[in-house]
XYZ file of C-alpha atoms in Angstrom:
340
model
C -34.976 15.914 -7.252
C -33.399 12.859 -7.448
C -30.055 11.601 -5.793
C -27.980 9.388 -6.238
C -24.680 7.622 -4.687
C -22.664 6.542 -7.634
C -20.113 3.661 -7.860
C -17.397 4.625 -6.540
C -14.976 6.296 -4.144
C -14.302 9.100 -6.829
C -10.024 10.492 -5.722
C -9.955 13.914 -7.291
C -6.858 14.196 -5.264
C -4.883 11.516 -7.642
C -6.389 12.516 -10.204
C -8.247 9.637 -10.816
C -10.820 8.437 -13.213
C -14.403 7.629 -13.024
C -15.043 3.976 -14.793
C -18.882 3.684 -15.019
C -18.988 -1.024 -14.737
C -18.871 -2.534 -11.749
C -15.569 -4.476 -11.195
C -13.958 -1.709 -12.579
C -10.225 0.305 -12.264
C -9.873 4.138 -11.315
C -6.613 5.051 -13.679
C -5.062 8.875 -13.848
C -6.089 11.123 -16.593
C -3.255 12.383 -17.963
C -1.215 8.808 -18.471
C -4.415 6.974 -20.732
C -3.439 3.902 -23.150
C -5.774 3.630 -25.774
C -7.827 1.210 -23.824
C -9.123 3.702 -21.292
C -7.341 2.575 -18.866
C -5.443 5.624 -17.209
C -2.385 5.300 -13.945
C -1.496 7.157 -12.221
C 2.510 6.477 -10.451
C 1.619 2.614 -12.410
C -1.349 1.390 -9.253
C -4.740 0.718 -9.774
C -7.488 1.373 -7.782
C -9.470 -1.380 -7.529
C -13.423 -0.419 -6.542
C -16.257 -3.308 -7.102
C -19.466 -3.282 -6.794
C -22.452 -5.141 -7.294
C -25.584 -2.475 -8.319
C -24.491 0.792 -10.951
C -26.650 3.541 -8.419
C -29.015 4.285 -5.707
C -31.952 6.769 -5.384
C -34.231 8.697 -2.811
C -36.529 10.999 -3.268
C -36.022 14.998 -3.576
C -36.291 16.299 -0.250
C -33.473 17.462 1.582
C -31.892 14.256 2.612
C -29.557 13.408 4.657
C -26.218 11.384 3.189
C -23.644 9.474 5.247
C -20.586 7.908 4.113
C -19.345 4.840 6.168
C -15.972 2.790 6.752
C -15.475 -0.724 7.334
C -11.488 -1.216 7.857
C -9.434 -4.127 4.788
C -7.809 -5.123 8.404
C -11.588 -5.314 10.581
C -12.905 -3.448 13.479
C -15.435 -0.983 14.285
C -17.360 0.745 11.243
C -16.332 4.707 10.852
C -18.119 7.447 10.289
C -16.529 9.426 6.769
C -19.208 12.385 6.683
C -22.686 12.894 6.928
C -24.053 15.885 4.243
C -27.472 17.523 4.995
C -28.302 20.263 1.992
C -25.130 21.972 1.243
C -23.853 21.129 4.780
C -21.315 18.520 5.627
C -19.064 16.680 8.430
C -15.935 14.705 8.109
C -14.661 13.021 11.228
C -11.665 11.470 12.367
C -8.596 11.390 9.753
C -10.465 11.297 7.490
C -11.547 15.410 8.313
C -10.000 17.955 6.070
C -10.329 14.971 2.521
C -12.973 13.972 1.802
C -16.174 16.390 0.555
C -19.342 15.367 -2.010
C -19.250 16.159 -5.384
C -22.197 18.111 -5.978
C -20.819 18.532 -10.048
C -24.618 17.790 -10.622
C -28.422 17.377 -8.615
C -28.507 15.320 -7.007
C -24.874 13.932 -6.704
C -23.096 12.660 -3.643
C -19.911 11.237 -5.132
C -17.701 11.385 -1.961
C -14.076 13.182 -3.701
C -11.200 12.169 -1.367
C -7.466 13.929 -1.699
C -4.063 12.460 0.126
C -5.449 9.251 -0.510
C -3.568 7.069 2.641
C -1.905 2.990 2.211
C -4.438 2.275 5.082
C -7.314 3.744 3.609
C -8.188 0.272 1.546
C -11.166 -0.912 3.245
C -14.653 -1.128 2.766
C -16.823 2.391 1.917
C -20.548 1.895 2.654
C -23.195 4.973 1.416
C -26.973 5.729 3.051
C -28.468 8.523 1.952
C -31.927 8.600 3.454
C -35.291 10.655 1.953
C -37.586 10.916 4.847
C -38.849 7.394 5.741
C -36.750 6.466 2.546
C -34.175 4.630 2.728
C -31.510 3.084 0.197
C -27.669 2.498 0.351
C -24.812 0.453 -1.267
C -21.150 -0.849 -0.451
C -17.869 0.082 -2.230
C -14.654 -1.453 -1.739
C -11.899 1.036 -2.387
C -8.507 -1.517 -2.837
C -5.378 -0.578 -3.719
C -2.710 -1.676 -5.381
C 1.210 -1.885 -4.873
C 3.591 -3.988 -3.011
C 3.372 -6.264 -0.653
C 7.354 -7.191 1.019
C 8.088 -9.315 3.966
C 10.337 -7.491 6.472
C 11.892 -8.624 9.421
C 14.302 -7.395 12.934
C 17.735 -6.173 12.645
C 18.458 -8.967 14.674
C 16.637 -11.493 12.142
C 13.369 -14.514 11.309
C 10.664 -13.783 14.572
C 11.176 -10.953 16.473
C 8.169 -8.608 16.265
C 4.773 -8.855 18.614
C 1.661 -7.819 15.763
C 2.424 -4.429 17.753
C 6.419 -3.790 16.257
C 4.607 -5.587 13.225
C 3.053 -2.477 12.571
C 4.977 -0.122 13.730
C 7.583 -1.572 11.623
C 6.028 -0.816 8.510
C 5.380 2.014 9.183
C 8.534 3.213 10.273
C 9.788 1.299 6.645
C 6.599 4.174 4.323
C 4.579 1.064 4.542
C 1.172 -0.417 6.255
C 0.589 -3.952 7.347
C -0.774 -5.833 4.304
C -4.327 -7.434 3.685
C -4.756 -10.663 3.172
C -5.889 -10.558 0.227
C -2.930 -7.998 -1.206
C -1.388 -11.100 0.060
C -2.544 -13.840 -1.997
C -2.359 -10.954 -4.774
C 0.746 -11.180 -4.564
C 1.234 -15.025 -3.960
C -0.658 -15.010 -7.679
C 2.117 -12.758 -9.413
C 5.058 -14.319 -8.085
C 5.830 -13.619 -4.452
C 7.211 -17.204 -3.183
C 9.024 -16.313 1.054
C 9.527 -19.731 3.353
C 9.054 -16.663 6.569
C 5.789 -16.182 8.523
C 5.276 -12.921 8.809
C 2.117 -10.815 10.358
C -1.175 -9.381 8.666
C -3.381 -6.634 9.769
C -6.095 -8.328 10.590
C -3.303 -11.076 13.223
C -2.932 -13.618 11.364
C -0.241 -15.153 10.179
C 0.654 -16.730 6.791
C 3.330 -16.916 4.050
C 3.094 -17.889 0.050
C 4.364 -20.490 -1.268
C 4.950 -20.552 -5.010
C 7.545 -23.688 -5.174
C 6.613 -26.016 -2.033
C 9.395 -27.274 -0.637
C 10.037 -30.308 2.073
C 11.784 -27.098 4.634
C 8.300 -25.125 3.620
C 5.253 -26.806 5.178
C 7.064 -29.214 2.447
C 6.933 -30.683 -0.898
C 3.848 -32.631 -1.156
C 1.317 -29.446 -0.274
C 0.173 -27.110 -3.231
C 1.283 -23.735 -3.982
C -0.685 -21.709 -1.701
C -0.337 -19.052 0.782
C -0.085 -21.019 4.479
C -1.269 -19.942 6.834
C -1.201 -20.513 10.979
C -4.080 -18.530 11.346
C -4.815 -15.913 15.028
C -2.222 -16.027 16.733
C -2.255 -13.876 19.921
C -0.673 -10.496 19.478
C 1.717 -10.076 22.604
C 2.724 -12.709 23.401
C 3.857 -14.607 19.269
C 6.776 -13.252 17.214
C 7.072 -12.904 13.526
C 7.980 -11.190 11.107
C 5.588 -9.816 8.762
C 4.374 -9.169 4.935
C 4.111 -4.879 4.343
C 2.241 -2.413 1.230
C 3.553 -0.311 0.461
C 1.716 2.551 -2.501
C 2.266 5.541 -4.082
C 6.316 6.912 -4.276
C 5.220 11.208 -3.412
C 9.450 11.614 -4.625
C 11.850 9.782 -6.511
C 14.004 7.125 -5.460
C 18.158 7.380 -7.097
C 20.964 5.331 -6.107
C 23.788 8.496 -5.265
C 27.957 6.981 -4.913
C 30.209 10.399 -4.634
C 33.955 8.777 -5.624
C 33.861 6.736 -2.493
C 31.793 3.895 -0.689
C 30.585 5.540 2.621
C 29.479 4.420 5.915
C 25.864 4.325 7.260
C 27.294 7.838 8.598
C 28.768 9.254 5.775
C 25.210 7.512 3.065
C 23.052 9.468 5.848
C 25.070 13.075 5.227
C 25.829 12.475 1.073
C 21.394 12.292 1.274
C 21.342 15.176 3.872
C 24.024 17.829 1.393
C 21.944 16.019 -1.452
C 18.601 18.110 -0.569
C 17.019 14.620 0.323
C 16.966 11.264 2.851
C 18.035 7.978 3.228
C 15.005 5.898 1.339
C 13.139 3.940 3.422
C 12.797 0.134 2.574
C 8.785 1.035 1.557
C 9.949 3.355 -1.039
C 13.024 1.266 -2.486
C 10.523 -1.769 -3.394
C 7.852 0.930 -4.359
C 10.051 2.766 -6.358
C 11.354 -0.756 -7.853
C 7.724 -2.203 -8.749
C 5.514 1.352 -9.461
C 8.857 3.513 -11.200
C 10.938 0.769 -12.631
C 13.950 1.279 -10.205
C 16.633 -0.654 -11.852
C 20.374 -0.831 -10.434
C 22.687 -3.095 -9.595
C 25.288 -1.626 -7.152
C 24.100 -2.091 -3.455
C 23.050 1.009 -1.302
C 22.327 2.132 2.559
C 18.523 2.089 3.758
C 17.605 3.973 6.474
C 16.848 0.984 8.555
C 20.117 0.151 7.956
C 19.809 -2.361 5.481
C 21.731 -2.477 1.835
C 19.852 -3.600 -0.322
C 19.057 -3.828 -4.240
C 15.979 -2.804 -6.781
C 17.000 -5.085 -9.848
C 13.602 -6.348 -12.817
C 15.948 -7.127 -15.211
C 17.881 -9.760 -14.201
C 21.721 -10.080 -16.102
C 24.629 -12.124 -14.579
C 26.339 -11.049 -11.598
C 23.545 -8.795 -10.377
C 21.768 -11.870 -8.507
C 18.919 -14.381 -8.823
C 17.502 -15.154 -12.445
C 13.764 -13.530 -11.440
C 13.302 -9.664 -10.752
C 13.520 -8.295 -7.611
C 14.697 -6.266 -4.448
C 17.936 -8.429 -3.164
C 19.434 -7.873 0.146
C 22.373 -7.834 2.080
C 20.301 -7.674 5.787
C 21.357 -5.474 7.971
C 26.014 -5.483 8.304
C 28.073 -3.084 11.015
C 27.885 0.211 9.873
C 31.330 0.802 9.682
C 30.857 -1.521 6.024
C 31.171 0.377 3.374
C 28.141 0.752 0.537
C 26.491 3.152 -1.969
C 23.413 4.453 -0.797
C 19.841 4.936 -1.993
C 18.597 8.221 -0.933
C 14.667 9.439 -0.993
C 13.545 13.191 -2.163
C 9.392 14.097 -1.136
C 7.096 16.114 -4.262
C 8.353 19.099 -2.701
C 11.640 18.392 -2.287
C 11.953 17.927 -6.392
C 10.460 21.292 -6.835
């Protein structure tokens, strides 16, 4: 019997399909577009690998999957299997298993995909004196957005930035995610933390206050900064949306407290910033009405720029953090369970 480490993480919980060639994309089974591309909530999961498979000789081999986070840090065990017995570890416990669809199949199955699952996954098969291994890289494609403290720019330490993203249903963006967003047009003049502890900002239209107009477009870097002492904004990353974001306005506009009550009475909760960005990017939410969000900010999403709806580019417009007694509509969020 031959043991094969297929070059992928087969994410059955998200109903993602496997494409055999290297440098391929995963997509949802349910929404094919005729070009062998299938989408899951508008998100592409990109996996690169240098070789198609790893084989080991017959016997009772030991299979080990481990993970190197995209943000850096120590490699951690994901799953170890010998024959029909397996054990998963840490944050992966209960979310991963060996597929075993055919003899020798040791592809990794992952359910309940999380934002911080991005990184390099290493598969090692040991059979006696034989040792074969390979690695694949999992990258979630979603939306990167800048975020600042309610008091204004440059108030967040690295830990505070991490917490701010988590509170808004997102995670710290990686450099590759920020770079991809820059290639897609993200232009932001305020520096923000990234997951690796560096501080950077993307410029598509160089100008004097943002490093000078003589520099070429690109991602500007301050390098690694002191995680406790230095203060900046942050770039957060949000991906799949497990529920629905929608605009709710009763017969009158509301202050923040009234907005929270209105969402609760509708069986929902006030949407978080990451949820609004995900709905804008992945669900094409377009609404020219400003509404409260859970952090006390007021924003609205525009996918089709038009007169009286802000700038000429698509984006999530922000009114900042107005006094809570001001009157606006509200963006609510219902999870998948609440929609049933």
